[in-house]
mmCIF file with all atom_site columns, C-alpha atoms and ligand atoms in Angstrom:
data_model
loop_
_atom_site.group_PDB
_atom_site.id
_atom_site.type_symbol
_atom_site.label_atom_id
_atom_site.label_alt_id
_atom_site.label_comp_id
_atom_site.label_asym_id
_atom_site.label_entity_id
_atom_site.label_seq_id
_atom_site.pdbx_PDB_ins_code
_atom_site.Cartn_x
_atom_site.Cartn_y
_atom_site.Cartn_z
_atom_site.occupancy
_atom_site.B_iso_or_equiv
_atom_site.pdbx_formal_charge
_atom_site.auth_seq_id
_atom_site.auth_comp_id
_atom_site.auth_asym_id
_atom_site.auth_atom_id
_atom_site.pdbx_PDB_model_num
ATOM   1   C  CA  . UNK A 1 1   ? 0.004  0.014  0.015  1.00 53.00 ? 1   UNK A CA  1
ATOM   2   C  CA  . UNK A 1 2   ? 1.265  3.474  -0.815 1.00 56.00 ? 2   UNK A CA  1
ATOM   3   C  CA  . UNK A 1 3   ? 1.195  6.255  1.768  1.00 57.00 ? 3   UNK A CA  1
ATOM   4   C  CA  . UNK A 1 4   ? 1.382  9.938  0.949  1.00 58.00 ? 4   UNK A CA  1
ATOM   5   C  CA  . UNK A 1 5   ? 3.575  12.130 3.134  1.00 58.00 ? 5   UNK A CA  1
ATOM   6   C  CA  . UNK A 1 6   ? 0.598  13.756 4.875  1.00 60.00 ? 6   UNK A CA  1
ATOM   7   C  CA  . UNK A 1 7   ? -0.965 10.479 5.972  1.00 61.00 ? 7   UNK A CA  1
ATOM   8   C  CA  . UNK A 1 8   ? 2.220  8.469  6.673  1.00 62.00 ? 8   UNK A CA  1
ATOM   9   C  CA  . UNK A 1 9   ? 1.664  6.324  9.788  1.00 67.00 ? 9   UNK A CA  1
ATOM   10  C  CA  . UNK A 1 10  ? 4.811  7.641  11.480 1.00 71.00 ? 10  UNK A CA  1
ATOM   11  C  CA  . UNK A 1 11  ? 3.621  11.274 11.457 1.00 75.00 ? 11  UNK A CA  1
ATOM   12  C  CA  . UNK A 1 12  ? 2.757  11.819 15.129 1.00 81.00 ? 12  UNK A CA  1
ATOM   13  C  CA  . UNK A 1 13  ? 0.343  14.708 15.831 1.00 82.00 ? 13  UNK A CA  1
ATOM   14  C  CA  . UNK A 1 14  ? 2.015  17.706 17.553 1.00 83.00 ? 14  UNK A CA  1
ATOM   15  C  CA  . UNK A 1 15  ? 1.525  17.570 21.344 1.00 88.00 ? 15  UNK A CA  1
ATOM   16  C  CA  . UNK A 1 16  ? -0.926 20.046 22.745 1.00 93.00 ? 16  UNK A CA  1
ATOM   17  C  CA  . UNK A 1 17  ? 0.088  21.268 26.217 1.00 96.00 ? 17  UNK A CA  1
ATOM   18  C  CA  . UNK A 1 18  ? -2.483 22.490 28.755 1.00 97.00 ? 18  UNK A CA  1
ATOM   19  C  CA  . UNK A 1 19  ? -3.027 26.231 29.059 1.00 96.00 ? 19  UNK A CA  1
ATOM   20  C  CA  . UNK A 1 20  ? -0.223 27.845 31.090 1.00 96.00 ? 20  UNK A CA  1
ATOM   21  C  CA  . UNK A 1 21  ? 2.251  24.972 30.593 1.00 97.00 ? 21  UNK A CA  1
ATOM   22  C  CA  . UNK A 1 22  ? 5.483  26.010 28.871 1.00 97.00 ? 22  UNK A CA  1
ATOM   23  C  CA  . UNK A 1 23  ? 7.256  22.662 28.405 1.00 97.00 ? 23  UNK A CA  1
ATOM   24  C  CA  . UNK A 1 24  ? 7.419  19.088 29.559 1.00 97.00 ? 24  UNK A CA  1
ATOM   25  C  CA  . UNK A 1 25  ? 10.586 18.611 31.585 1.00 98.00 ? 25  UNK A CA  1
ATOM   26  C  CA  . UNK A 1 26  ? 10.316 14.922 32.476 1.00 98.00 ? 26  UNK A CA  1
ATOM   27  C  CA  . UNK A 1 27  ? 8.199  12.411 30.556 1.00 98.00 ? 27  UNK A CA  1
ATOM   28  C  CA  . UNK A 1 28  ? 6.049  9.764  32.257 1.00 98.00 ? 28  UNK A CA  1
ATOM   29  C  CA  . UNK A 1 29  ? 8.475  6.991  31.165 1.00 98.00 ? 29  UNK A CA  1
ATOM   30  C  CA  . UNK A 1 30  ? 11.440 8.884  32.703 1.00 98.00 ? 30  UNK A CA  1
ATOM   31  C  CA  . UNK A 1 31  ? 9.501  9.306  35.952 1.00 98.00 ? 31  UNK A CA  1
ATOM   32  C  CA  . UNK A 1 32  ? 8.621  5.596  35.998 1.00 98.00 ? 32  UNK A CA  1
ATOM   33  C  CA  . UNK A 1 33  ? 12.326 4.702  35.587 1.00 98.00 ? 33  UNK A CA  1
ATOM   34  C  CA  . UNK A 1 34  ? 13.352 7.075  38.355 1.00 98.00 ? 34  UNK A CA  1
ATOM   35  C  CA  . UNK A 1 35  ? 10.711 5.658  40.681 1.00 98.00 ? 35  UNK A CA  1
ATOM   36  C  CA  . UNK A 1 36  ? 12.025 2.127  40.029 1.00 98.00 ? 36  UNK A CA  1
ATOM   37  C  CA  . UNK A 1 37  ? 15.528 3.289  40.841 1.00 98.00 ? 37  UNK A CA  1
ATOM   38  C  CA  . UNK A 1 38  ? 14.381 4.986  44.075 1.00 98.00 ? 38  UNK A CA  1
ATOM   39  C  CA  . UNK A 1 39  ? 12.525 1.794  45.111 1.00 98.00 ? 39  UNK A CA  1
ATOM   40  C  CA  . UNK A 1 40  ? 15.653 -0.289 44.464 1.00 98.00 ? 40  UNK A CA  1
ATOM   41  C  CA  . UNK A 1 41  ? 17.769 2.106  46.551 1.00 98.00 ? 41  UNK A CA  1
ATOM   42  C  CA  . UNK A 1 42  ? 15.276 2.068  49.416 1.00 98.00 ? 42  UNK A CA  1
ATOM   43  C  CA  . UNK A 1 43  ? 15.006 -1.715 49.295 1.00 97.00 ? 43  UNK A CA  1
ATOM   44  C  CA  . UNK A 1 44  ? 18.797 -2.148 49.259 1.00 96.00 ? 44  UNK A CA  1
ATOM   45  C  CA  . UNK A 1 45  ? 19.042 -0.267 52.576 1.00 96.00 ? 45  UNK A CA  1
ATOM   46  C  CA  . UNK A 1 46  ? 15.948 -1.803 54.150 1.00 94.00 ? 46  UNK A CA  1
ATOM   47  C  CA  . UNK A 1 47  ? 17.446 -5.298 54.553 1.00 89.00 ? 47  UNK A CA  1
ATOM   48  C  CA  . UNK A 1 48  ? 14.085 -7.036 54.636 1.00 87.00 ? 48  UNK A CA  1
ATOM   49  C  CA  . UNK A 1 49  ? 12.781 -4.951 57.577 1.00 95.00 ? 49  UNK A CA  1
ATOM   50  C  CA  . UNK A 1 50  ? 9.137  -3.876 57.551 1.00 97.00 ? 50  UNK A CA  1
ATOM   51  C  CA  . UNK A 1 51  ? 8.749  -0.452 55.953 1.00 98.00 ? 51  UNK A CA  1
ATOM   52  C  CA  . UNK A 1 52  ? 6.322  2.379  56.621 1.00 98.00 ? 52  UNK A CA  1
ATOM   53  C  CA  . UNK A 1 53  ? 6.016  4.832  53.712 1.00 98.00 ? 53  UNK A CA  1
ATOM   54  C  CA  . UNK A 1 54  ? 4.657  8.208  54.827 1.00 98.00 ? 54  UNK A CA  1
ATOM   55  C  CA  . UNK A 1 55  ? 3.587  10.203 51.762 1.00 98.00 ? 55  UNK A CA  1
ATOM   56  C  CA  . UNK A 1 56  ? 3.131  13.953 52.080 1.00 98.00 ? 56  UNK A CA  1
ATOM   57  C  CA  . UNK A 1 57  ? -0.241 14.989 50.629 1.00 97.00 ? 57  UNK A CA  1
ATOM   58  C  CA  . UNK A 1 58  ? -1.190 15.966 48.149 1.00 95.00 ? 58  UNK A CA  1
ATOM   59  C  CA  . UNK A 1 59  ? 1.925  16.347 46.051 1.00 97.00 ? 59  UNK A CA  1
ATOM   60  C  CA  . UNK A 1 60  ? 3.344  12.876 46.791 1.00 98.00 ? 60  UNK A CA  1
ATOM   61  C  CA  . UNK A 1 61  ? 0.049  11.060 46.194 1.00 97.00 ? 61  UNK A CA  1
ATOM   62  C  CA  . UNK A 1 62  ? 1.119  9.330  42.957 1.00 98.00 ? 62  UNK A CA  1
ATOM   63  C  CA  . UNK A 1 63  ? 4.764  9.030  43.887 1.00 98.00 ? 63  UNK A CA  1
ATOM   64  C  CA  . UNK A 1 64  ? 3.930  7.160  47.073 1.00 98.00 ? 64  UNK A CA  1
ATOM   65  C  CA  . UNK A 1 65  ? 1.535  4.848  45.256 1.00 98.00 ? 65  UNK A CA  1
ATOM   66  C  CA  . UNK A 1 66  ? 4.021  4.121  42.450 1.00 98.00 ? 66  UNK A CA  1
ATOM   67  C  CA  . UNK A 1 67  ? 6.961  3.727  44.814 1.00 98.00 ? 67  UNK A CA  1
ATOM   68  C  CA  . UNK A 1 68  ? 5.017  1.216  46.958 1.00 98.00 ? 68  UNK A CA  1
ATOM   69  C  CA  . UNK A 1 69  ? 4.192  -0.866 43.883 1.00 98.00 ? 69  UNK A CA  1
ATOM   70  C  CA  . UNK A 1 70  ? 7.789  -0.727 42.681 1.00 98.00 ? 70  UNK A CA  1
ATOM   71  C  CA  . UNK A 1 71  ? 8.932  -2.409 45.924 1.00 97.00 ? 71  UNK A CA  1
ATOM   72  C  CA  . UNK A 1 72  ? 9.103  -6.206 46.014 1.00 95.00 ? 72  UNK A CA  1
ATOM   73  C  CA  . UNK A 1 73  ? 5.856  -7.925 46.973 1.00 95.00 ? 73  UNK A CA  1
ATOM   74  C  CA  . UNK A 1 74  ? 8.064  -9.942 49.424 1.00 94.00 ? 74  UNK A CA  1
ATOM   75  C  CA  . UNK A 1 75  ? 8.708  -6.814 51.501 1.00 96.00 ? 75  UNK A CA  1
ATOM   76  C  CA  . UNK A 1 76  ? 6.428  -5.906 54.404 1.00 97.00 ? 76  UNK A CA  1
ATOM   77  C  CA  . UNK A 1 77  ? 5.235  -2.473 53.289 1.00 98.00 ? 77  UNK A CA  1
ATOM   78  C  CA  . UNK A 1 78  ? 2.587  -0.229 54.783 1.00 98.00 ? 78  UNK A CA  1
ATOM   79  C  CA  . UNK A 1 79  ? 1.435  3.167  53.495 1.00 98.00 ? 79  UNK A CA  1
ATOM   80  C  CA  . UNK A 1 80  ? 0.318  6.207  55.419 1.00 98.00 ? 80  UNK A CA  1
ATOM   81  C  CA  . UNK A 1 81  ? -0.076 9.872  54.592 1.00 98.00 ? 81  UNK A CA  1
ATOM   82  C  CA  . UNK A 1 82  ? 0.395  13.192 56.300 1.00 98.00 ? 82  UNK A CA  1
ATOM   83  C  CA  . UNK A 1 83  ? -0.599 16.638 55.065 1.00 96.00 ? 83  UNK A CA  1
ATOM   84  C  CA  . UNK A 1 84  ? 1.436  19.739 55.721 1.00 90.00 ? 84  UNK A CA  1
ATOM   85  C  CA  . UNK A 1 85  ? 0.272  23.254 55.110 1.00 82.00 ? 85  UNK A CA  1
ATOM   86  C  CA  . UNK A 1 86  ? 2.249  24.816 52.274 1.00 64.00 ? 86  UNK A CA  1
ATOM   87  C  CA  . UNK A 1 87  ? 4.109  28.048 52.883 1.00 56.00 ? 87  UNK A CA  1
ATOM   88  C  CA  . UNK A 1 88  ? 2.716  29.143 49.543 1.00 56.00 ? 88  UNK A CA  1
ATOM   89  C  CA  . UNK A 1 89  ? -0.786 28.947 50.936 1.00 53.00 ? 89  UNK A CA  1
ATOM   90  C  CA  . UNK A 1 90  ? -0.132 30.103 54.500 1.00 46.00 ? 90  UNK A CA  1
ATOM   91  C  CA  . UNK A 1 91  ? 2.403  32.844 53.806 1.00 46.00 ? 91  UNK A CA  1
ATOM   92  C  CA  . UNK A 1 92  ? 4.089  32.270 57.191 1.00 46.00 ? 92  UNK A CA  1
ATOM   93  C  CA  . UNK A 1 93  ? 6.860  34.796 57.338 1.00 47.00 ? 93  UNK A CA  1
ATOM   94  C  CA  . UNK A 1 94  ? 8.720  32.503 59.693 1.00 54.00 ? 94  UNK A CA  1
ATOM   95  C  CA  . UNK A 1 95  ? 8.538  29.704 57.186 1.00 61.00 ? 95  UNK A CA  1
ATOM   96  C  CA  . UNK A 1 96  ? 6.732  27.602 59.770 1.00 73.00 ? 96  UNK A CA  1
ATOM   97  C  CA  . UNK A 1 97  ? 5.015  24.466 58.458 1.00 79.00 ? 97  UNK A CA  1
ATOM   98  C  CA  . UNK A 1 98  ? 1.865  23.104 60.060 1.00 83.00 ? 98  UNK A CA  1
ATOM   99  C  CA  . UNK A 1 99  ? 0.701  19.466 60.084 1.00 89.00 ? 99  UNK A CA  1
ATOM   100 C  CA  . UNK A 1 100 ? -2.923 19.465 58.951 1.00 92.00 ? 100 UNK A CA  1
ATOM   101 C  CA  . UNK A 1 101 ? -3.293 15.660 58.769 1.00 96.00 ? 101 UNK A CA  1
ATOM   102 C  CA  . UNK A 1 102 ? -1.378 13.209 60.909 1.00 96.00 ? 102 UNK A CA  1
ATOM   103 C  CA  . UNK A 1 103 ? -0.577 9.510  60.244 1.00 97.00 ? 103 UNK A CA  1
ATOM   104 C  CA  . UNK A 1 104 ? -3.295 7.035  61.094 1.00 97.00 ? 104 UNK A CA  1
ATOM   105 C  CA  . UNK A 1 105 ? -0.850 4.557  62.611 1.00 96.00 ? 105 UNK A CA  1
ATOM   106 C  CA  . UNK A 1 106 ? 1.930  4.914  65.133 1.00 97.00 ? 106 UNK A CA  1
ATOM   107 C  CA  . UNK A 1 107 ? 5.434  5.460  63.756 1.00 97.00 ? 107 UNK A CA  1
ATOM   108 C  CA  . UNK A 1 108 ? 7.104  4.299  66.979 1.00 98.00 ? 108 UNK A CA  1
ATOM   109 C  CA  . UNK A 1 109 ? 9.492  1.426  66.345 1.00 98.00 ? 109 UNK A CA  1
ATOM   110 C  CA  . UNK A 1 110 ? 8.879  1.611  62.569 1.00 97.00 ? 110 UNK A CA  1
ATOM   111 C  CA  . UNK A 1 111 ? 11.331 1.983  59.715 1.00 98.00 ? 111 UNK A CA  1
ATOM   112 C  CA  . UNK A 1 112 ? 9.862  5.120  58.256 1.00 98.00 ? 112 UNK A CA  1
ATOM   113 C  CA  . UNK A 1 113 ? 10.467 6.665  54.824 1.00 98.00 ? 113 UNK A CA  1
ATOM   114 C  CA  . UNK A 1 114 ? 8.978  10.109 54.296 1.00 98.00 ? 114 UNK A CA  1
ATOM   115 C  CA  . UNK A 1 115 ? 7.960  10.473 50.665 1.00 98.00 ? 115 UNK A CA  1
ATOM   116 C  CA  . UNK A 1 116 ? 7.864  14.049 49.381 1.00 98.00 ? 116 UNK A CA  1
ATOM   117 C  CA  . UNK A 1 117 ? 7.188  15.476 45.936 1.00 98.00 ? 117 UNK A CA  1
ATOM   118 C  CA  . UNK A 1 118 ? 9.714  18.334 45.782 1.00 97.00 ? 118 UNK A CA  1
ATOM   119 C  CA  . UNK A 1 119 ? 12.328 19.823 48.013 1.00 96.00 ? 119 UNK A CA  1
ATOM   120 C  CA  . UNK A 1 120 ? 12.517 23.542 47.631 1.00 95.00 ? 120 UNK A CA  1
ATOM   121 C  CA  . UNK A 1 121 ? 13.661 25.581 50.703 1.00 94.00 ? 121 UNK A CA  1
ATOM   122 C  CA  . UNK A 1 122 ? 13.485 22.345 52.655 1.00 95.00 ? 122 UNK A CA  1
ATOM   123 C  CA  . UNK A 1 123 ? 11.258 23.590 55.467 1.00 93.00 ? 123 UNK A CA  1
ATOM   124 C  CA  . UNK A 1 124 ? 8.476  21.075 54.997 1.00 94.00 ? 124 UNK A CA  1
ATOM   125 C  CA  . UNK A 1 125 ? 10.804 18.091 55.147 1.00 96.00 ? 125 UNK A CA  1
ATOM   126 C  CA  . UNK A 1 126 ? 12.867 19.571 58.017 1.00 95.00 ? 126 UNK A CA  1
ATOM   127 C  CA  . UNK A 1 127 ? 9.670  20.022 60.056 1.00 93.00 ? 127 UNK A CA  1
ATOM   128 C  CA  . UNK A 1 128 ? 8.364  16.537 59.231 1.00 96.00 ? 128 UNK A CA  1
ATOM   129 C  CA  . UNK A 1 129 ? 11.661 14.896 60.085 1.00 96.00 ? 129 UNK A CA  1
ATOM   130 C  CA  . UNK A 1 130 ? 11.736 16.696 63.444 1.00 95.00 ? 130 UNK A CA  1
ATOM   131 C  CA  . UNK A 1 131 ? 8.112  15.788 64.143 1.00 95.00 ? 131 UNK A CA  1
ATOM   132 C  CA  . UNK A 1 132 ? 8.279  12.106 63.192 1.00 97.00 ? 132 UNK A CA  1
ATOM   133 C  CA  . UNK A 1 133 ? 11.833 11.730 64.554 1.00 97.00 ? 133 UNK A CA  1
ATOM   134 C  CA  . UNK A 1 134 ? 10.552 12.729 67.999 1.00 97.00 ? 134 UNK A CA  1
ATOM   135 C  CA  . UNK A 1 135 ? 8.181  9.733  67.979 1.00 97.00 ? 135 UNK A CA  1
ATOM   136 C  CA  . UNK A 1 136 ? 11.001 7.203  68.258 1.00 98.00 ? 136 UNK A CA  1
ATOM   137 C  CA  . UNK A 1 137 ? 10.861 5.418  64.878 1.00 98.00 ? 137 UNK A CA  1
ATOM   138 C  CA  . UNK A 1 138 ? 13.356 2.540  64.474 1.00 98.00 ? 138 UNK A CA  1
ATOM   139 C  CA  . UNK A 1 139 ? 14.808 4.573  61.595 1.00 98.00 ? 139 UNK A CA  1
ATOM   140 C  CA  . UNK A 1 140 ? 13.792 7.643  59.620 1.00 98.00 ? 140 UNK A CA  1
ATOM   141 C  CA  . UNK A 1 141 ? 14.714 8.279  56.018 1.00 98.00 ? 141 UNK A CA  1
ATOM   142 C  CA  . UNK A 1 142 ? 13.364 10.606 53.328 1.00 98.00 ? 142 UNK A CA  1
ATOM   143 C  CA  . UNK A 1 143 ? 12.807 10.284 49.607 1.00 98.00 ? 143 UNK A CA  1
ATOM   144 C  CA  . UNK A 1 144 ? 12.024 13.159 47.271 1.00 98.00 ? 144 UNK A CA  1
ATOM   145 C  CA  . UNK A 1 145 ? 11.213 12.940 43.584 1.00 98.00 ? 145 UNK A CA  1
ATOM   146 C  CA  . UNK A 1 146 ? 12.437 16.401 42.690 1.00 98.00 ? 146 UNK A CA  1
ATOM   147 C  CA  . UNK A 1 147 ? 15.123 18.548 44.276 1.00 98.00 ? 147 UNK A CA  1
ATOM   148 C  CA  . UNK A 1 148 ? 15.882 22.217 43.835 1.00 96.00 ? 148 UNK A CA  1
ATOM   149 C  CA  . UNK A 1 149 ? 19.244 22.251 45.715 1.00 95.00 ? 149 UNK A CA  1
ATOM   150 C  CA  . UNK A 1 150 ? 19.983 25.809 44.611 1.00 95.00 ? 150 UNK A CA  1
ATOM   151 C  CA  . UNK A 1 151 ? 16.883 27.009 46.551 1.00 94.00 ? 151 UNK A CA  1
ATOM   152 C  CA  . UNK A 1 152 ? 17.711 25.356 49.923 1.00 93.00 ? 152 UNK A CA  1
ATOM   153 C  CA  . UNK A 1 153 ? 17.882 27.479 53.047 1.00 92.00 ? 153 UNK A CA  1
ATOM   154 C  CA  . UNK A 1 154 ? 17.774 24.628 55.573 1.00 93.00 ? 154 UNK A CA  1
ATOM   155 C  CA  . UNK A 1 155 ? 20.442 21.957 56.253 1.00 94.00 ? 155 UNK A CA  1
ATOM   156 C  CA  . UNK A 1 156 ? 18.007 19.117 55.406 1.00 95.00 ? 156 UNK A CA  1
ATOM   157 C  CA  . UNK A 1 157 ? 19.600 16.195 53.444 1.00 95.00 ? 157 UNK A CA  1
ATOM   158 C  CA  . UNK A 1 158 ? 17.195 13.671 51.788 1.00 97.00 ? 158 UNK A CA  1
ATOM   159 C  CA  . UNK A 1 159 ? 18.384 10.064 51.657 1.00 98.00 ? 159 UNK A CA  1
ATOM   160 C  CA  . UNK A 1 160 ? 16.981 9.421  48.201 1.00 98.00 ? 160 UNK A CA  1
ATOM   161 C  CA  . UNK A 1 161 ? 16.639 11.982 45.403 1.00 98.00 ? 161 UNK A CA  1
ATOM   162 C  CA  . UNK A 1 162 ? 14.988 11.313 42.029 1.00 98.00 ? 162 UNK A CA  1
ATOM   163 C  CA  . UNK A 1 163 ? 15.760 14.237 39.771 1.00 98.00 ? 163 UNK A CA  1
ATOM   164 C  CA  . UNK A 1 164 ? 17.144 17.749 39.978 1.00 98.00 ? 164 UNK A CA  1
ATOM   165 C  CA  . UNK A 1 165 ? 14.360 20.141 38.981 1.00 97.00 ? 165 UNK A CA  1
ATOM   166 C  CA  . UNK A 1 166 ? 15.050 23.012 36.601 1.00 95.00 ? 166 UNK A CA  1
ATOM   167 C  CA  . UNK A 1 167 ? 14.432 26.504 37.936 1.00 93.00 ? 167 UNK A CA  1
ATOM   168 C  CA  . UNK A 1 168 ? 10.809 27.568 37.600 1.00 95.00 ? 168 UNK A CA  1
ATOM   169 C  CA  . UNK A 1 169 ? 7.509  26.271 38.870 1.00 97.00 ? 169 UNK A CA  1
ATOM   170 C  CA  . UNK A 1 170 ? 6.943  22.579 38.213 1.00 98.00 ? 170 UNK A CA  1
ATOM   171 C  CA  . UNK A 1 171 ? 3.556  20.900 37.948 1.00 98.00 ? 171 UNK A CA  1
ATOM   172 C  CA  . UNK A 1 172 ? 2.169  17.458 37.140 1.00 98.00 ? 172 UNK A CA  1
ATOM   173 C  CA  . UNK A 1 173 ? 2.496  13.940 38.628 1.00 98.00 ? 173 UNK A CA  1
ATOM   174 C  CA  . UNK A 1 174 ? 0.881  15.215 41.807 1.00 98.00 ? 174 UNK A CA  1
ATOM   175 C  CA  . UNK A 1 175 ? 2.379  18.709 41.909 1.00 98.00 ? 175 UNK A CA  1
ATOM   176 C  CA  . UNK A 1 176 ? -0.117 21.553 41.545 1.00 97.00 ? 176 UNK A CA  1
ATOM   177 C  CA  . UNK A 1 177 ? -0.461 25.227 40.920 1.00 96.00 ? 177 UNK A CA  1
ATOM   178 C  CA  . UNK A 1 178 ? -3.548 26.445 42.793 1.00 95.00 ? 178 UNK A CA  1
ATOM   179 C  CA  . UNK A 1 179 ? -4.802 22.821 42.884 1.00 95.00 ? 179 UNK A CA  1
ATOM   180 C  CA  . UNK A 1 180 ? -4.621 22.432 39.101 1.00 97.00 ? 180 UNK A CA  1
ATOM   181 C  CA  . UNK A 1 181 ? -2.357 20.254 36.913 1.00 98.00 ? 181 UNK A CA  1
ATOM   182 C  CA  . UNK A 1 182 ? -1.860 17.432 39.451 1.00 98.00 ? 182 UNK A CA  1
ATOM   183 C  CA  . UNK A 1 183 ? -3.283 14.885 37.041 1.00 98.00 ? 183 UNK A CA  1
ATOM   184 C  CA  . UNK A 1 184 ? -0.734 15.460 34.263 1.00 98.00 ? 184 UNK A CA  1
ATOM   185 C  CA  . UNK A 1 185 ? 1.208  12.191 33.738 1.00 98.00 ? 185 UNK A CA  1
ATOM   186 C  CA  . UNK A 1 186 ? 4.423  14.079 33.113 1.00 98.00 ? 186 UNK A CA  1
ATOM   187 C  CA  . UNK A 1 187 ? 6.295  16.865 34.942 1.00 98.00 ? 187 UNK A CA  1
ATOM   188 C  CA  . UNK A 1 188 ? 6.109  20.248 33.261 1.00 98.00 ? 188 UNK A CA  1
ATOM   189 C  CA  . UNK A 1 189 ? 7.231  23.802 33.757 1.00 98.00 ? 189 UNK A CA  1
ATOM   190 C  CA  . UNK A 1 190 ? 4.607  26.529 34.025 1.00 97.00 ? 190 UNK A CA  1
ATOM   191 C  CA  . UNK A 1 191 ? 4.846  29.733 32.054 1.00 95.00 ? 191 UNK A CA  1
ATOM   192 C  CA  . UNK A 1 192 ? 5.979  32.634 34.259 1.00 91.00 ? 192 UNK A CA  1
ATOM   193 C  CA  . UNK A 1 193 ? 2.879  34.577 33.182 1.00 92.00 ? 193 UNK A CA  1
ATOM   194 C  CA  . UNK A 1 194 ? 0.684  31.833 34.682 1.00 90.00 ? 194 UNK A CA  1
ATOM   195 C  CA  . UNK A 1 195 ? 2.009  32.550 38.206 1.00 90.00 ? 195 UNK A CA  1
ATOM   196 C  CA  . UNK A 1 196 ? 0.322  35.217 40.373 1.00 80.00 ? 196 UNK A CA  1
ATOM   197 C  CA  . UNK A 1 197 ? 2.534  37.926 41.775 1.00 62.00 ? 197 UNK A CA  1
HETATM 198 P  P1  . IMP B 2 .   ? 9.838  23.643 50.999 1.00 52.05 ? 201 IMP B P1  1
HETATM 199 O  O1  . IMP B 2 .   ? 9.263  23.507 52.349 1.00 52.05 ? 201 IMP B O1  1
HETATM 200 O  O2  . IMP B 2 .   ? 10.249 25.069 50.675 1.00 52.05 ? 201 IMP B O2  1
HETATM 201 O  O3  . IMP B 2 .   ? 10.918 22.637 50.656 1.00 52.05 ? 201 IMP B O3  1
HETATM 202 O  O4  . IMP B 2 .   ? 8.639  23.473 50.001 1.00 52.05 ? 201 IMP B O4  1
HETATM 203 C  C1  . IMP B 2 .   ? 8.210  22.226 49.652 1.00 52.05 ? 201 IMP B C1  1
HETATM 204 C  C2  . IMP B 2 .   ? 6.774  22.284 49.211 1.00 52.05 ? 201 IMP B C2  1
HETATM 205 O  O5  . IMP B 2 .   ? 6.449  23.443 48.419 1.00 52.05 ? 201 IMP B O5  1
HETATM 206 C  C3  . IMP B 2 .   ? 6.579  21.110 48.286 1.00 52.05 ? 201 IMP B C3  1
HETATM 207 O  O6  . IMP B 2 .   ? 6.121  19.984 49.024 1.00 52.05 ? 201 IMP B O6  1
HETATM 208 C  C4  . IMP B 2 .   ? 5.502  21.608 47.368 1.00 52.05 ? 201 IMP B C4  1
HETATM 209 O  O7  . IMP B 2 .   ? 4.230  21.368 47.870 1.00 52.05 ? 201 IMP B O7  1
HETATM 210 C  C5  . IMP B 2 .   ? 5.749  23.127 47.252 1.00 52.05 ? 201 IMP B C5  1
HETATM 211 N  N1  . IMP B 2 .   ? 6.564  23.481 46.042 1.00 52.05 ? 201 IMP B N1  1
HETATM 212 C  C6  . IMP B 2 .   ? 7.798  23.960 46.050 1.00 52.05 ? 201 IMP B C6  1
HETATM 213 N  N2  . IMP B 2 .   ? 8.244  24.150 44.797 1.00 52.05 ? 201 IMP B N2  1
HETATM 214 C  C7  . IMP B 2 .   ? 7.240  23.748 43.979 1.00 52.05 ? 201 IMP B C7  1
HETATM 215 C  C8  . IMP B 2 .   ? 7.098  23.663 42.516 1.00 52.05 ? 201 IMP B C8  1
HETATM 216 O  O8  . IMP B 2 .   ? 7.983  23.991 41.700 1.00 52.05 ? 201 IMP B O8  1
HETATM 217 N  N3  . IMP B 2 .   ? 5.905  23.206 42.084 1.00 52.05 ? 201 IMP B N3  1
HETATM 218 C  C9  . IMP B 2 .   ? 4.901  22.789 42.920 1.00 52.05 ? 201 IMP B C9  1
HETATM 219 N  N4  . IMP B 2 .   ? 5.003  22.827 44.259 1.00 52.05 ? 201 IMP B N4  1
HETATM 220 C  C10 . IMP B 2 .   ? 6.163  23.311 44.779 1.00 52.05 ? 201 IMP B C10 1
HETATM 221 MG MG1 . MG  B 3 .   ? 4.639  18.705 48.930 1.00 52.05 ? 202 MG  B MG1 1
#
């Protein structure tokens, strides 16, 4: 069969990005590969101990779910979530972070891994590490999908890091801007004009 140039089967349609999105920075397949790598790193240091993943809502919703399923079915894994108020919403001049939803199970004696979407200034993770660390877990580690190390103003050091995020505001795969864009299967950068103030 003869195909003309216009209807050749290899001609993929141009991708249409949602309003306000400038560019895709990490594709779904790249994210999946990074999540598998993070799961392998966590498992390698878990030595068969039971694990409690504590995802930070809502940004780490998908990351926590995907990470849990990338861990071996042989591992003893439980999932919990906390929610912390974002400095972007609360505008705390002190940078204080509030816990608005606590875990539903005790972390005492557990091997805990905090699962966070993105590390920016580092205040959210610092606060959570202090809070959960005070509850006498057997061990406490942290895993972030994205890191903006050039933005850090706290000494927090995550144990597992997925990707270094480019400068700018990132959305998708759980990350939002004003509660939008979380459902995008990829990670994308917002146009500067989309951001208020
Ligand atoms: P930190 O406390 O300054 O590290 O801020 C971390 C929190 O701010 C993350 O958990 C996100 O909820 C939010 N955040 C920081 N940077 C971005 C971004 O580029 N896109 C979406 N959310 C962000
Ligand atoms: Mg977050």
